[in-house]
Amino acid sequence: MQLSASIFKAYDIRGIVPGTINEAVAEALGRAFGTLARREGELSVAIGRDGRLSGAVLGAALKRGLLAAGIEVIDIGMATTPMLYFAASTLCRSGIQVTGSHNPRDYNGFKMVLAGRAIYGEEIQSLRRMMESESWLLQAGGQGRDVNVLEAYRQRIVGDIKLARPMKIVVDCGNGVAGASAPGILRAIGCQVSELYSEVDGNFPNHHPDPSKPENLRDLIAALKVGDAELGLAFDGDGDRLGIITKEGNNIYPDRQIMLFAQDVLSRVPGGTILFDVKCSQRLAPAIVAAGGKPLMYKTGHSLIKAKMKEIDSPLGGEMSGHIFFKERWFGFDDGTYAACRLLEIVSRAPDASAVLNALPSSFSTPELNVRCAEGEPHALVEQLLAAANFAAPAVVNPIDGLRVDWPDGFGLIRASNTTPVLVLRFEGHTPEALQRIEAAMLALLRSVKPGAQIDEAAH
């Protein structure tokens, strides 16, 4: 079959409907994934879909493909990606979510779990090869059943979370699928919830459901200014990431969220290893050490972080992109709703929730920046940067994922994105002067290997 190779990303499959993602692709994926699942002794696969307009049609095609491969399909219907992960943690061990995540509304795609692990990289390429060659194995015996997991999921969270006092919050779901479940769960743990854009609408008529972008948080900040709510929460399109806004309108970025979560988790798991990606603040590792934990910086990518956490038995991990992974008291997958509940549990112990969040260590930093490149160019440029990097002490070079250089007063990062042909840049300084110095040093190095580099703000 003819496929666009570009849809097979590092951690998922994603493209534009109907150009590169359509019913034929979804059905072929079902056949190929079903074949791989059976090879591993997996006879059941859960499927779900987010609120995108193409979700129902793609989900039905995916189901046909899985059934043709002889799989028992557990269809959870329209649900967040974490609810699909929940199904694949409690009802079976494999699952596929039809989701375009935070991409524009004409996109859709598939996030996959096979035999309890998020698949990525080479495993996704092996699916591509099987789909192209149509070398799947079809067999009889496939059957489907519909299961609503919302009640079991809600009970699991409500049974785990204990607020010290009721809290008043504003929640902006951006017309993403979290609107159908998150506000109700937040009420069930004891919050008074004021809702913005909870109606699931794949046209995203109000703003895009991506809380990593400041322009998508304006309405939430405005609602906090006029009401008496203590905090604002925002979810992304498929509900696996969380944005947090204080009463005064400050955005608490994910690396600062991890500081707070680490303090809490380490009070029960002393000495635990806390995982975070190379984009996170230099302030994070010392905060983990101060709380009695072992910090471990690792490569960016939610599938990579989840796999590493499993390998080293880490109780908590997180990424600057907003994916937070709780293994302690939870299943180890990223879940915006569950992270919101854990946050509220912690800050409810204090009289002023915003004061707790504002007190977390912070620095001066750039937003995520991108340099557009030709297909295949970013990784080659990173190799050149690593070869050319010759920073005098006390600078420390870390090549785990691109080039990260840490100084005593800040850091610079240039890495290749695994999902689009861009370089990803991020700079941080303890003072504005340090930030300026570090940014200048890193950009000078970049322009020595790519003279015409155009720096843009990341468009997720």
Coordinates of C-alpha atoms in Angstrom, one line a residue:
M1 CA 0.0 0.0 0.0
Q2 CA 1.1 3.6 -0.7
L3 CA 1.8 5.5 2.5
S4 CA 3.4 8.9 3.4
A5 CA 6.6 8.0 5.4
S6 CA 6.2 11.4 7.1
I7 CA 3.3 10.3 9.2
F8 CA 5.4 7.8 11.1
K9 CA 6.9 10.0 13.9
A10 CA 9.3 9.1 16.7
Y11 CA 6.5 8.5 19.3
D12 CA 3.3 8.2 17.3
I13 CA 1.7 8.3 13.9
R14 CA 0.3 11.7 12.8
G15 CA -0.7 13.6 9.7
I16 CA -3.4 15.6 7.9
V17 CA -6.9 14.1 7.3
P18 CA -7.6 13.0 4.6
G19 CA -4.4 13.7 2.8
T20 CA -2.0 11.4 4.7
I21 CA -4.2 9.9 7.4
N22 CA -7.5 8.3 6.3
E23 CA -9.7 5.3 6.7
A24 CA -7.4 3.0 4.6
V25 CA -4.4 4.0 6.8
A26 CA -6.4 3.4 10.0
E27 CA -7.6 0.0 8.8
A28 CA -4.1 -1.1 7.7
L29 CA -2.7 0.1 11.1
G30 CA -5.3 -2.1 12.8
R31 CA -4.3 -5.1 10.8
A32 CA -0.5 -4.5 11.4
F33 CA -0.8 -3.7 15.1
G34 CA -3.2 -6.7 15.6
T35 CA -0.6 -8.9 13.9
L36 CA 2.2 -7.6 16.2
A37 CA 0.0 -7.9 19.3
R38 CA -0.9 -11.5 18.6
R39 CA 2.8 -12.3 18.0
E40 CA 3.4 -11.1 21.6
G41 CA 0.5 -13.1 22.9
E42 CA -1.8 -10.1 23.2
L43 CA -5.3 -11.0 22.2
S44 CA -7.1 -7.9 23.4
V45 CA -6.6 -4.2 22.3
A46 CA -8.4 -1.2 23.8
I47 CA -9.2 1.7 21.4
G48 CA -10.4 5.2 22.1
R49 CA -10.6 8.6 20.3
D50 CA -10.4 12.2 21.2
G51 CA -12.9 14.9 20.2
R52 CA -11.6 15.6 16.7
L53 CA -14.1 15.6 13.8
S54 CA -12.4 12.7 12.0
G55 CA -12.1 10.5 15.1
A56 CA -15.2 8.4 14.8
V57 CA -14.6 7.4 11.2
L58 CA -10.9 6.7 11.8
G59 CA -11.7 4.7 15.0
A60 CA -14.3 2.6 13.1
A61 CA -11.7 1.8 10.4
L62 CA -9.0 1.0 13.0
K63 CA -11.5 -1.4 14.7
R64 CA -12.2 -3.2 11.4
G65 CA -8.5 -3.8 10.9
L66 CA -7.9 -5.1 14.4
L67 CA -11.0 -7.4 14.1
A68 CA -9.6 -8.8 10.8
A69 CA -6.4 -9.7 12.7
G70 CA -8.4 -11.8 15.1
I71 CA -8.2 -9.3 18.0
E72 CA -10.8 -8.7 20.8
V73 CA -11.4 -5.0 20.5
I74 CA -12.4 -3.1 23.7
D75 CA -13.8 0.2 22.4
I76 CA -13.9 2.9 25.1
G77 CA -15.4 5.5 22.7
M78 CA -14.6 9.2 23.0
A79 CA -12.1 9.6 25.9
T80 CA -8.9 11.3 26.9
T81 CA -5.6 9.6 25.9
P82 CA -5.0 8.9 29.7
M83 CA -8.3 7.1 29.9
L84 CA -7.2 4.9 27.0
Y85 CA -3.9 4.2 28.9
F86 CA -6.0 3.4 32.0
A87 CA -8.0 0.9 30.0
A88 CA -4.7 -0.6 28.7
S89 CA -3.5 -0.8 32.3
T90 CA -6.6 -2.4 33.9
L91 CA -8.7 -4.2 31.2
C92 CA -5.8 -5.4 28.9
R93 CA -2.2 -4.5 28.1
S94 CA -2.4 -2.9 24.7
G95 CA -4.2 0.0 23.2
I96 CA -4.5 2.6 20.5
Q97 CA -5.8 6.2 20.9
V98 CA -7.0 8.0 17.8
T99 CA -5.7 11.6 18.6
G100 CA -4.2 14.6 16.9
S101 CA -2.8 15.7 20.3
H102 CA -2.1 19.4 20.2
N103 CA -1.8 19.7 16.4
P104 CA -4.1 21.9 14.2
R105 CA -7.7 20.7 13.8
D106 CA -7.2 19.0 10.4
Y107 CA -4.7 16.6 11.9
N108 CA -5.3 13.2 13.5
G109 CA -3.2 10.3 14.4
F110 CA -2.5 7.3 16.7
K111 CA -0.7 6.9 20.1
M112 CA 0.0 3.2 20.8
V113 CA 0.7 0.9 23.8
L114 CA 1.8 -2.7 23.1
A115 CA 2.1 -5.2 25.9
G116 CA 2.3 -2.5 28.5
R117 CA 4.9 -0.3 26.8
A118 CA 4.5 2.9 24.8
I119 CA 6.0 2.0 21.4
Y120 CA 8.3 4.4 19.6
G121 CA 11.1 4.6 17.1
E122 CA 12.0 1.3 15.4
E123 CA 8.8 -0.4 16.5
I124 CA 6.8 2.3 14.7
Q125 CA 8.9 1.8 11.6
S126 CA 8.3 -1.9 11.7
L127 CA 4.5 -1.2 11.7
R128 CA 5.1 1.0 8.6
R129 CA 7.0 -1.7 6.8
M130 CA 4.2 -4.2 7.5
M131 CA 1.6 -1.8 6.3
E132 CA 3.5 -1.0 3.1
S133 CA 4.1 -4.7 2.2
E134 CA 0.6 -5.7 3.5
S135 CA 2.4 -8.6 5.3
W136 CA 0.0 -8.8 8.2
L137 CA -1.6 -12.0 9.3
L138 CA -5.4 -12.1 9.2
Q139 CA -7.4 -14.6 11.1
A140 CA -10.9 -15.3 12.3
G141 CA -12.1 -14.8 15.9
G142 CA -12.0 -11.0 16.1
Q143 CA -14.8 -9.6 18.3
G144 CA -15.7 -6.2 19.7
R145 CA -17.2 -4.9 22.9
D146 CA -17.9 -1.4 24.1
V147 CA -16.8 -0.4 27.6
N148 CA -17.3 2.9 29.4
V149 CA -14.2 3.3 31.6
L150 CA -15.1 6.8 32.9
E151 CA -16.7 5.6 36.2
A152 CA -13.9 3.2 37.1
Y153 CA -11.3 5.9 36.2
R154 CA -13.1 8.5 38.2
Q155 CA -13.4 6.2 41.2
R156 CA -9.7 5.3 41.0
I157 CA -8.7 9.0 41.2
V158 CA -11.3 10.0 43.8
G159 CA -10.2 7.1 46.0
D160 CA -6.6 8.2 45.8
I161 CA -6.8 12.0 46.3
K162 CA -7.5 13.7 49.6
L163 CA -7.9 17.5 49.6
A164 CA -7.1 19.2 52.9
R165 CA -9.9 21.8 52.2
P166 CA -12.3 22.5 49.4
M167 CA -10.8 24.6 46.6
K168 CA -12.2 27.1 44.0
I169 CA -10.7 26.7 40.6
V170 CA -11.3 27.7 36.9
V171 CA -10.8 25.0 34.3
D172 CA -10.3 25.7 30.6
C173 CA -10.5 22.5 28.4
G174 CA -10.3 24.4 25.1
N175 CA -13.1 22.3 23.7
G176 CA -10.8 19.3 23.8
V177 CA -12.0 15.9 25.0
A178 CA -10.9 16.5 28.7
G179 CA -14.0 18.7 28.9
A180 CA -16.2 15.6 29.1
S181 CA -14.5 14.1 32.2
A182 CA -12.0 16.5 34.0
P183 CA -14.5 19.0 35.4
G184 CA -16.6 16.3 36.9
I185 CA -13.6 14.5 38.5
L186 CA -12.3 17.8 39.9
R187 CA -15.7 18.3 41.5
A188 CA -15.7 14.8 42.9
I189 CA -12.5 15.4 44.8
G190 CA -13.9 18.5 46.4
C191 CA -13.4 21.5 44.1
Q192 CA -15.8 24.2 43.2
V193 CA -15.2 24.4 39.4
S194 CA -15.9 27.3 37.1
E195 CA -15.7 25.9 33.5
L196 CA -14.5 27.5 30.3
Y197 CA -15.0 25.7 26.9
S198 CA -15.9 22.2 28.3
E199 CA -18.1 21.3 25.3
V200 CA -16.1 18.9 23.1
D201 CA -15.9 20.5 19.7
G202 CA -13.3 19.4 17.1
N203 CA -13.5 22.8 15.4
F204 CA -11.8 24.4 18.5
P205 CA -13.9 27.6 18.1
N206 CA -12.5 29.5 21.1
H207 CA -8.7 28.9 21.1
H208 CA -6.4 26.0 20.3
P209 CA -6.2 23.4 23.2
D210 CA -2.5 23.7 23.8
P211 CA -1.6 25.2 27.2
S212 CA 2.1 25.4 26.4
K213 CA 1.3 28.5 24.3
P214 CA 0.6 31.7 26.2
E215 CA -2.0 32.9 23.8
N216 CA -4.2 29.9 24.6
L217 CA -4.2 30.9 28.3
R218 CA -5.6 34.5 28.0
D219 CA -9.2 33.6 28.7
L220 CA -8.2 31.6 31.8
I221 CA -6.1 34.4 33.1
A222 CA -9.0 36.9 32.5
A223 CA -11.4 34.6 34.4
L224 CA -9.0 34.4 37.4
K225 CA -8.8 38.2 37.5
V226 CA -12.6 38.8 37.8
G227 CA -13.6 35.8 40.0
D228 CA -12.6 34.5 43.4
A229 CA -11.0 31.3 42.2
E230 CA -7.6 30.3 43.6
L231 CA -6.0 28.7 40.6
G232 CA -6.6 28.1 36.9
L233 CA -6.0 24.7 35.1
A234 CA -5.8 24.2 31.4
F235 CA -5.8 20.9 29.4
D236 CA -4.5 20.1 26.0
G237 CA -6.6 18.5 23.2
D238 CA -6.3 14.9 24.3
G239 CA -6.0 15.5 28.1
D240 CA -2.4 14.2 28.8
R241 CA -0.9 17.6 29.5
L242 CA -1.7 20.3 32.1
G243 CA -1.2 24.0 32.3
I244 CA -1.3 25.8 35.7
I245 CA -2.0 29.5 36.3
T246 CA -1.8 31.3 39.6
K247 CA -4.4 33.8 40.9
E248 CA -2.2 36.6 39.7
G249 CA -1.9 35.1 36.2
N250 CA 1.6 33.5 36.5
N251 CA 2.2 30.4 34.3
I252 CA 3.8 27.7 36.4
Y253 CA 5.8 25.9 33.8
P254 CA 6.1 22.1 34.0
D255 CA 9.7 22.0 35.3
R256 CA 8.5 24.0 38.3
Q257 CA 5.5 21.7 38.7
I258 CA 8.0 18.8 38.9
M259 CA 9.8 20.5 41.8
L260 CA 6.5 20.5 43.8
F261 CA 5.5 17.0 42.8
A262 CA 9.1 15.7 43.6
Q263 CA 9.0 17.2 47.1
D264 CA 5.7 15.5 47.8
V265 CA 6.6 12.1 46.2
L266 CA 10.0 12.0 47.9
S267 CA 8.4 12.5 51.3
R268 CA 7.0 8.9 50.8
V269 CA 9.8 7.5 48.6
P270 CA 13.0 8.8 50.1
G271 CA 16.0 8.5 47.8
G272 CA 13.9 8.0 44.7
T273 CA 15.2 8.8 41.3
I274 CA 13.2 11.6 39.6
L275 CA 13.5 11.7 35.8
F276 CA 13.2 14.9 33.7
D277 CA 14.2 15.9 30.2
V278 CA 17.0 18.1 28.9
K279 CA 14.7 21.1 28.3
C280 CA 14.0 21.5 32.1
S281 CA 15.4 24.3 34.3
Q282 CA 18.8 24.1 35.9
R283 CA 16.9 24.9 39.2
L284 CA 15.2 21.5 39.1
A285 CA 18.1 19.1 40.0
P286 CA 19.1 21.0 43.1
A287 CA 15.4 21.1 44.2
I288 CA 15.2 17.3 43.8
V289 CA 18.4 16.8 45.8
A290 CA 17.2 19.2 48.6
A291 CA 14.0 17.0 48.8
G292 CA 16.1 13.9 49.3
G293 CA 15.9 12.5 45.8
K294 CA 18.3 11.6 42.9
P295 CA 17.9 13.8 39.8
L296 CA 18.3 12.1 36.4
M297 CA 18.3 14.2 33.2
Y298 CA 17.2 12.3 30.2
K299 CA 16.2 12.6 26.5
T300 CA 13.0 14.4 25.5
G301 CA 10.1 12.3 24.4
H302 CA 7.2 10.9 26.4
S303 CA 7.7 7.3 25.2
L304 CA 11.5 7.5 26.1
I305 CA 10.8 8.9 29.6
K306 CA 8.2 6.2 30.3
A307 CA 10.6 3.4 29.2
K308 CA 13.4 4.8 31.3
M309 CA 11.2 5.2 34.3
K310 CA 10.2 1.5 34.0
E311 CA 13.9 0.5 33.6
I312 CA 15.1 2.3 36.8
D313 CA 11.8 2.0 38.8
S314 CA 11.4 5.8 39.1
P315 CA 8.4 7.1 41.1
L316 CA 8.0 10.3 39.1
G317 CA 9.1 11.8 35.8
G318 CA 8.2 14.8 33.7
E319 CA 8.9 16.8 30.6
M320 CA 9.1 20.5 29.9
S321 CA 6.3 19.9 27.3
G322 CA 3.9 19.2 30.1
H323 CA 3.8 15.4 30.3
I324 CA 4.0 14.4 34.0
F325 CA 4.3 10.7 34.8
F326 CA 3.4 9.4 38.3
K327 CA 4.3 5.9 39.1
E328 CA 3.9 6.4 42.9
R329 CA 0.2 5.8 43.6
W330 CA -0.6 5.6 39.9
F331 CA 0.3 3.6 36.7
G332 CA 3.3 5.6 35.4
F333 CA 1.5 7.1 32.4
D334 CA 1.1 10.8 31.7
D335 CA -2.3 12.2 32.7
G336 CA -3.3 15.9 32.9
T337 CA -6.4 15.2 35.0
Y338 CA -4.5 13.1 37.5
A339 CA -1.6 15.6 37.7
A340 CA -4.2 18.3 38.4
C341 CA -5.6 16.3 41.3
R342 CA -2.2 15.6 42.7
L343 CA -1.3 19.3 42.5
L344 CA -4.6 20.4 44.2
E345 CA -4.0 17.8 47.0
I346 CA -0.6 19.4 47.7
V347 CA -1.6 23.1 47.5
S348 CA -4.8 22.5 49.5
R349 CA -2.6 22.0 52.6
A350 CA -1.7 25.7 52.5
P351 CA -4.0 28.7 53.0
D352 CA -2.7 30.4 49.8
A353 CA -2.3 28.0 46.9
S354 CA -0.7 30.6 44.6
A355 CA 1.9 31.6 47.2
V356 CA 3.1 27.9 47.3
L357 CA 3.5 27.9 43.5
N358 CA 5.1 31.4 43.2
A359 CA 7.7 30.4 45.9
L360 CA 9.1 27.6 43.6
P361 CA 12.6 28.5 42.4
S362 CA 12.6 30.2 39.0
S363 CA 15.0 31.7 36.5
F364 CA 14.9 34.0 33.4
S365 CA 14.4 31.9 30.2
T366 CA 13.4 32.1 26.6
P367 CA 10.3 30.4 25.3
E368 CA 11.1 27.3 23.2
L369 CA 12.7 28.5 20.0
N370 CA 13.0 26.6 16.6
V371 CA 15.3 26.8 13.6
R372 CA 13.7 25.4 10.5
C373 CA 15.8 22.9 8.7
A374 CA 15.7 20.6 5.7
E375 CA 14.4 17.0 6.3
G376 CA 17.3 15.0 7.9
E377 CA 19.4 18.1 8.6
P378 CA 18.8 18.7 12.3
H379 CA 20.6 15.6 13.6
A380 CA 23.6 16.2 11.3
L381 CA 23.8 19.8 12.6
V382 CA 23.8 18.5 16.2
E383 CA 26.8 16.3 15.4
Q384 CA 28.6 19.3 14.0
L385 CA 27.7 21.4 17.0
L386 CA 29.0 18.7 19.4
A387 CA 32.3 18.6 17.4
A388 CA 32.7 22.4 17.4
A389 CA 31.6 23.0 21.0
N390 CA 34.7 24.2 22.9
F391 CA 33.5 26.1 25.9
A392 CA 36.0 26.9 28.7
A393 CA 35.4 25.8 32.3
P394 CA 33.3 26.1 34.3
A395 CA 31.0 25.2 31.4
V396 CA 29.8 21.5 31.3
V397 CA 28.7 19.9 28.1
N398 CA 26.0 17.3 28.2
P399 CA 25.4 15.4 24.9
I400 CA 22.6 13.1 26.0
D401 CA 20.0 14.7 23.6
G402 CA 21.6 17.3 21.4
L403 CA 24.0 19.9 23.0
R404 CA 23.2 21.1 26.5
V405 CA 25.8 23.4 28.1
D406 CA 25.5 24.3 31.8
W407 CA 27.2 27.2 33.4
P408 CA 27.0 28.0 37.1
D409 CA 24.4 30.7 36.3
G410 CA 22.3 29.1 33.5
F411 CA 22.2 26.8 30.5
G412 CA 21.8 26.6 26.8
L413 CA 20.3 23.8 24.7
I414 CA 20.3 23.0 21.0
R415 CA 18.7 19.7 20.1
A416 CA 17.1 18.0 17.0
S417 CA 13.3 17.6 17.3
N418 CA 12.2 14.0 16.9
T419 CA 8.9 14.9 15.4
T420 CA 9.5 17.8 12.9
P421 CA 12.6 18.9 10.9
V422 CA 13.7 21.7 13.3
L423 CA 16.3 22.4 15.8
V424 CA 14.9 23.1 19.3
L425 CA 16.6 25.9 21.3
R426 CA 16.1 26.9 24.9
F427 CA 18.2 29.3 27.1
E428 CA 18.0 30.1 30.8
G429 CA 19.9 32.4 33.1
H430 CA 19.7 33.1 36.8
T431 CA 19.8 36.8 35.9
P432 CA 18.8 38.6 32.7
E433 CA 22.5 39.3 32.0
A434 CA 23.4 35.6 32.3
L435 CA 20.6 34.7 29.9
Q436 CA 21.8 37.2 27.4
R437 CA 25.4 36.0 27.6
I438 CA 24.4 32.3 27.3
E439 CA 22.1 32.9 24.4
A440 CA 24.8 34.9 22.5
A441 CA 27.4 32.2 23.1
M442 CA 25.1 29.4 21.9
L443 CA 23.8 31.3 18.9
A444 CA 27.4 32.2 17.8
L445 CA 28.2 28.5 17.9
L446 CA 25.0 27.6 15.9
R447 CA 25.8 30.3 13.2
S448 CA 29.3 28.8 12.9
V449 CA 27.8 25.6 11.5
K450 CA 24.6 27.1 10.0
P451 CA 25.3 30.7 9.0
G452 CA 21.8 31.6 7.9
A453 CA 19.9 30.1 10.9
Q454 CA 16.5 31.8 11.3
I455 CA 15.3 31.7 14.9
D456 CA 11.5 31.5 15.4
E457 CA 9.3 30.9 18.5
A458 CA 8.2 27.3 18.5
A459 CA 4.8 26.7 16.9
H460 CA 3.6 23.5 18.5

